[in-house]
CSV table of C-alpha atoms in Angstrom, one decimal:
chain,number,residue,atom,x,y,z
A,16,MET,CA,109.7,-30.3,-25.3
A,17,ALA,CA,109.5,-26.6,-25.7
A,18,ILE,CA,106.4,-24.8,-24.4
A,19,ASN,CA,104.1,-23.1,-26.9
A,20,GLU,CA,101.2,-20.6,-26.7
A,21,ASN,CA,97.9,-22.0,-25.4
A,22,GLU,CA,99.6,-24.8,-23.5
A,23,PHE,CA,98.7,-25.1,-19.8
A,24,ILE,CA,101.6,-25.2,-17.4
A,25,LYS,CA,102.3,-25.0,-13.7
A,26,LEU,CA,104.5,-22.1,-12.9
A,27,ASN,CA,106.4,-20.9,-9.8
A,28,TYR,CA,107.3,-17.3,-9.8
A,29,THR,CA,108.6,-14.5,-7.5
A,30,GLY,CA,108.1,-10.9,-8.5
A,31,SER,CA,110.2,-8.1,-7.0
A,32,VAL,CA,111.0,-4.5,-7.5
A,33,LYS,CA,114.3,-4.1,-9.3
A,34,GLU,CA,115.4,-1.0,-7.5
A,35,THR,CA,114.8,-2.3,-3.9
A,36,GLY,CA,114.5,-6.1,-4.3
A,37,ASP,CA,111.2,-6.0,-2.4
A,38,ILE,CA,109.0,-9.0,-3.2
A,39,PHE,CA,105.4,-8.1,-4.2
A,40,ASP,CA,104.1,-11.5,-5.2
A,41,THR,CA,105.3,-15.1,-5.1
A,42,THR,CA,104.0,-18.7,-5.3
A,43,LEU,CA,106.6,-19.9,-2.9
A,44,ALA,CA,105.8,-19.9,0.9
A,45,GLU,CA,109.5,-19.7,1.9
A,46,LYS,CA,110.1,-16.6,-0.3
A,47,ALA,CA,107.0,-15.0,1.2
A,48,GLU,CA,108.2,-15.8,4.8
A,49,GLU,CA,111.7,-14.5,4.1
A,50,SER,CA,110.5,-11.2,2.8
A,51,GLY,CA,107.7,-10.6,5.3
A,52,TYR,CA,105.1,-10.8,2.5
A,53,TYR,CA,103.6,-14.1,3.8
A,54,ASP,CA,99.8,-14.2,3.9
A,55,GLU,CA,98.3,-16.9,6.0
A,56,ASN,CA,95.1,-16.9,4.0
A,57,LYS,CA,96.9,-17.6,0.7
A,58,VAL,CA,97.7,-21.0,-0.6
A,59,TYR,CA,101.2,-21.0,-1.9
A,60,GLU,CA,101.5,-23.4,-4.8
A,61,PRO,CA,102.4,-23.2,-8.6
A,62,MET,CA,99.9,-21.2,-10.5
A,63,VAL,CA,98.1,-22.8,-13.5
A,64,LEU,CA,98.8,-20.7,-16.6
A,65,ALA,CA,97.4,-20.8,-20.1
A,66,VAL,CA,100.5,-19.5,-21.9
A,67,GLY,CA,99.7,-16.5,-24.0
A,68,SER,CA,96.6,-15.5,-22.0
A,69,ASP,CA,96.2,-12.3,-20.0
A,70,GLN,CA,96.9,-14.0,-16.6
A,71,LEU,CA,100.4,-12.5,-16.6
A,72,ILE,CA,101.8,-9.4,-18.3
A,73,SER,CA,102.6,-10.0,-22.0
A,74,ALA,CA,106.4,-9.3,-21.6
A,75,LEU,CA,106.6,-12.1,-19.1
A,76,GLN,CA,104.4,-14.5,-21.2
A,77,ASP,CA,106.8,-14.0,-24.1
A,78,GLU,CA,109.7,-15.2,-22.0
A,79,ILE,CA,107.9,-18.4,-21.1
A,80,VAL,CA,107.3,-19.6,-24.7
A,81,GLY,CA,110.2,-21.9,-25.6
A,82,MET,CA,111.0,-23.0,-22.0
A,83,GLU,CA,110.8,-26.6,-20.9
A,84,ILE,CA,109.8,-28.4,-17.8
A,85,GLY,CA,112.3,-27.7,-15.0
A,86,ASP,CA,113.7,-24.6,-16.7
A,87,LYS,CA,114.3,-21.5,-14.6
A,88,LYS,CA,114.8,-18.0,-15.7
A,89,THR,CA,115.2,-14.5,-14.3
A,90,VAL,CA,113.4,-11.8,-16.4
A,91,GLU,CA,113.8,-8.1,-16.0
A,92,ILE,CA,110.9,-6.0,-17.3
A,93,SER,CA,110.9,-2.2,-17.7
A,94,SER,CA,108.1,-0.1,-16.2
A,95,ASP,CA,106.8,0.7,-19.6
A,96,ASP,CA,106.4,-3.0,-20.4
A,97,ALA,CA,105.2,-3.9,-16.9
A,98,PHE,CA,102.5,-1.7,-15.2
A,99,GLY,CA,103.2,1.5,-17.1
A,100,PRO,CA,104.4,4.9,-16.0
A,101,ARG,CA,102.9,6.8,-13.2
A,102,ASP,CA,99.9,9.0,-14.3
A,103,PRO,CA,99.5,12.3,-12.4
A,104,SER,CA,95.8,12.4,-13.4
A,105,MET,CA,95.3,9.3,-11.2
A,106,LEU,CA,95.9,11.4,-8.1
A,107,LYS,CA,92.4,12.4,-7.0
A,108,LEU,CA,91.3,14.9,-4.4
A,109,ILE,CA,88.3,13.6,-2.4
A,110,PRO,CA,86.3,15.7,0.1
A,111,MET,CA,86.5,14.6,3.7
A,112,LYS,CA,82.7,14.5,3.8
A,113,GLU,CA,82.7,11.5,1.5
A,114,PHE,CA,84.7,9.5,4.0
A,115,LYS,CA,82.5,10.7,6.9
A,116,LYS,CA,79.4,9.5,5.2
A,117,GLN,CA,80.7,6.0,5.5
A,118,GLY,CA,82.2,6.3,8.9
A,119,ILE,CA,85.8,6.1,7.6
A,120,LYS,CA,88.6,8.0,9.2
A,121,PRO,CA,91.2,8.5,6.5
A,122,VAL,CA,94.8,7.8,7.3
A,123,VAL,CA,97.9,8.1,5.1
A,124,GLY,CA,98.7,4.7,3.6
A,125,MET,CA,95.1,3.4,4.0
A,126,PRO,CA,93.9,1.4,0.9
A,127,ILE,CA,90.7,2.6,-0.6
A,128,SER,CA,88.4,1.4,-3.4
A,129,GLN,CA,86.3,3.7,-5.6
A,130,GLU,CA,84.1,2.3,-8.3
A,131,GLY,CA,86.1,-0.9,-8.4
A,132,ILE,CA,89.5,0.9,-8.7
A,133,ASN,CA,92.0,0.4,-5.9
A,134,GLY,CA,94.0,3.4,-4.5
A,135,VAL,CA,96.0,4.5,-1.5
A,136,ILE,CA,95.6,7.6,0.6
A,137,ARG,CA,98.7,9.8,0.2
A,138,THR,CA,97.8,12.9,2.1
A,139,VAL,CA,95.2,14.1,4.6
A,140,ASN,CA,95.0,17.9,4.6
A,141,GLY,CA,92.0,19.4,6.3
A,142,GLY,CA,88.9,18.8,4.3
A,143,ARG,CA,90.7,17.3,1.3
A,144,ILE,CA,92.3,13.8,1.0
A,145,THR,CA,94.6,12.9,-1.9
A,146,VAL,CA,94.1,9.3,-3.1
A,147,ASP,CA,96.6,7.7,-5.6
A,148,PHE,CA,94.8,5.4,-8.0
A,149,ASN,CA,97.9,4.4,-9.9
A,150,HIS,CA,98.8,0.8,-9.8
A,151,PHE,CA,101.2,0.3,-6.9
A,152,LEU,CA,103.9,-0.9,-9.3
A,153,ALA,CA,103.4,1.9,-11.8
A,154,GLY,CA,106.7,3.5,-12.8
A,155,LYS,CA,108.8,0.7,-11.4
A,156,ASP,CA,111.1,-1.8,-13.2
A,157,ILE,CA,110.4,-5.3,-12.0
A,158,VAL,CA,112.1,-8.7,-11.9
A,159,TYR,CA,110.5,-12.1,-12.1
A,160,ASP,CA,112.2,-15.4,-11.1
A,161,ILE,CA,110.2,-18.1,-12.9
A,162,GLU,CA,110.3,-21.9,-13.0
A,163,VAL,CA,108.2,-24.2,-15.2
A,164,VAL,CA,107.1,-27.0,-12.9
A,165,ASP,CA,104.9,-29.1,-15.2
A,166,VAL,CA,102.8,-29.2,-18.3
A,167,ILE,CA,99.0,-30.0,-17.8
A,168,GLU,CA,97.6,-32.3,-20.4
A,169,ASP,CA,94.2,-33.2,-18.9
A,170,ASP,CA,91.4,-30.8,-19.8
A,171,VAL,CA,89.6,-31.3,-16.5
A,172,ASP,CA,92.7,-30.3,-14.6
A,173,LYS,CA,93.1,-27.3,-16.9
A,174,LEU,CA,89.6,-26.1,-15.9
A,175,LYS,CA,90.3,-26.7,-12.2
A,176,GLY,CA,93.4,-24.5,-12.6
A,177,LEU,CA,91.4,-21.7,-14.2
A,178,LEU,CA,88.8,-21.9,-11.4
A,179,LYS,CA,91.5,-21.5,-8.8
A,180,VAL,CA,93.0,-18.5,-10.7
A,181,TYR,CA,89.8,-16.7,-11.7
A,182,TYR,CA,86.8,-17.7,-9.5
A,183,GLY,CA,88.6,-16.7,-6.4
A,184,ASN,CA,86.2,-17.9,-3.6
A,185,PRO,CA,88.4,-19.1,-0.7
A,186,GLN,CA,85.5,-21.4,0.5
A,187,MET,CA,85.6,-23.4,-2.7
A,188,ASP,CA,87.1,-26.8,-2.4
A,189,ILE,CA,88.5,-27.6,-5.9
A,190,GLU,CA,88.6,-31.3,-5.1
A,191,LYS,CA,84.9,-31.3,-4.5
A,192,THR,CA,84.1,-29.5,-7.7
A,193,LYS,CA,82.7,-31.8,-10.3
A,194,ILE,CA,83.7,-31.2,-14.0
A,195,THR,CA,82.6,-33.1,-17.0
A,196,ILE,CA,83.4,-32.4,-20.7
A,197,ASP,CA,81.1,-34.0,-23.3
A,198,ASP,CA,80.5,-33.0,-26.9
A,199,CYS,CA,82.5,-29.7,-26.5
A,200,VAL,CA,80.4,-28.7,-23.5
A,201,ALA,CA,82.0,-28.4,-20.0
A,202,GLU,CA,79.7,-28.6,-17.0
A,203,ILE,CA,81.1,-27.3,-13.7
A,204,GLU,CA,79.2,-28.2,-10.6
A,205,LEU,CA,80.8,-26.1,-7.9
A,206,ASP,CA,81.5,-27.3,-4.4
A,207,LYS,CA,78.4,-26.7,-2.3
A,208,LEU,CA,80.1,-24.1,0.0
A,209,ALA,CA,81.2,-22.0,-3.0
A,210,GLY,CA,77.6,-20.7,-3.3
A,211,PHE,CA,77.9,-18.9,0.1
A,212,GLU,CA,79.9,-15.7,-0.4
A,213,ARG,CA,79.7,-12.0,-0.1
A,214,ARG,CA,80.6,-10.8,-3.6
A,215,SER,CA,77.9,-9.2,-5.7
A,216,ALA,CA,76.1,-11.1,-8.4
A,217,GLN,CA,78.0,-9.0,-11.0
A,218,GLU,CA,81.4,-9.9,-9.5
A,219,ILE,CA,80.5,-13.6,-9.5
A,220,THR,CA,79.2,-13.5,-13.1
A,221,LEU,CA,82.4,-11.7,-14.2
A,222,ALA,CA,84.6,-14.4,-12.5
A,223,LYS,CA,82.7,-17.2,-14.2
A,224,PHE,CA,82.9,-15.4,-17.5
A,225,LYS,CA,86.7,-15.2,-17.2
A,226,VAL,CA,86.9,-18.9,-16.5
A,227,ALA,CA,84.7,-19.6,-19.6
A,228,LYS,CA,86.7,-17.2,-21.8
A,229,GLU,CA,90.0,-18.8,-21.0
A,230,ALA,CA,88.5,-22.2,-21.6
A,231,TRP,CA,87.1,-21.3,-25.0
A,232,GLU,CA,90.3,-19.7,-26.2
A,233,ASN,CA,92.8,-22.2,-24.9
A,234,ILE,CA,91.2,-25.7,-24.6
A,235,ASP,CA,90.3,-27.2,-27.9
A,236,SER,CA,87.7,-29.7,-26.5
A,237,ILE,CA,85.5,-26.9,-25.1
A,238,GLU,CA,83.2,-24.6,-26.9
A,239,GLN,CA,80.6,-24.0,-24.1
A,240,VAL,CA,80.8,-23.7,-20.3
A,241,LYS,CA,77.9,-24.3,-18.0
A,242,PHE,CA,78.1,-23.6,-14.2
A,243,ILE,CA,75.8,-25.7,-12.1
A,244,GLU,CA,75.0,-24.9,-8.4
A,245,THR,CA,73.0,-27.2,-6.2
A,246,PHE,CA,71.6,-26.1,-2.9
A,247,GLU,CA,70.4,-28.5,-0.3
A,248,PRO,CA,68.2,-27.6,2.7
A,249,GLU,CA,70.7,-28.7,5.4
A,250,LEU,CA,73.3,-26.2,4.0
A,251,VAL,CA,71.0,-23.2,4.1
A,252,LYS,CA,70.9,-21.2,7.3
A,253,GLU,CA,69.1,-18.0,7.9
A,254,GLU,CA,72.3,-16.2,9.0
A,255,ASP,CA,74.0,-17.2,5.6
A,256,SER,CA,71.5,-15.2,3.5
A,257,GLU,CA,73.0,-12.1,2.1
A,258,GLU,CA,71.1,-8.8,2.2
A,259,GLU,CA,71.2,-6.5,-0.8
A,260,VAL,CA,73.6,-3.7,-0.1
A,261,ALA,CA,73.7,-0.4,-2.1
A,262,PRO,CA,77.0,0.0,-3.9
A,263,GLU,CA,79.5,2.2,-2.0
A,264,VAL,CA,81.2,5.2,-3.5
A,265,LEU,CA,84.2,4.6,-1.3
A,266,LYS,CA,85.2,1.7,0.9
A,267,GLU,CA,88.2,0.8,3.0
A,268,GLU,CA,90.0,-2.2,1.5
A,269,GLU,CA,90.2,-5.1,3.9
């Protein structure tokens, strides 16, 4: 049966730069290992995708509609339809003193984050550092090799997939996450260890909102999403408590 918008699927994909063939993202461990892209902290498995959502760029989403389980396809996407052209205004000059304030020694190629936008240091010239805040794939034509692995019918499994995509806490054990759907209300009781993390409250709230938004828009049985977190004394240790930290203007990306 052909796949339509709003259906949930499991998708394998490998994204590469058309000009060089360099892989920038993949769900397949063997592809990552072959290319030197392998990340030991990443779980390589098919992603859960709500077809037509903003999880992937729209030009790729359009190619998925109409495919069937087991289908494979190679899709070429121009830079204009992928991550856009390079924007010269996204090259910023930042004084060296801003780096010294935070004890950072700038080096060409170092990833930097400023006000939530990721960039890369391009030049270090005396007291001024040039940082490129363009997306690293801006101006590049890209190629995706995709395969539809399965269609997800169960709404609880759909929510688990959205949590893995959007919530993004590596400590969360999705199999220990309890989900119930009753009278159009989904209640998500997170795995206990998911409550211990170093993201800001704003980042966590935004992640939960993304999960809820995708659920509202793509799962007919859900109109409201509630997150439930339970803390027990034996899990709380003094060293686990997170201190409030003032937001940084610049920070080196880990």
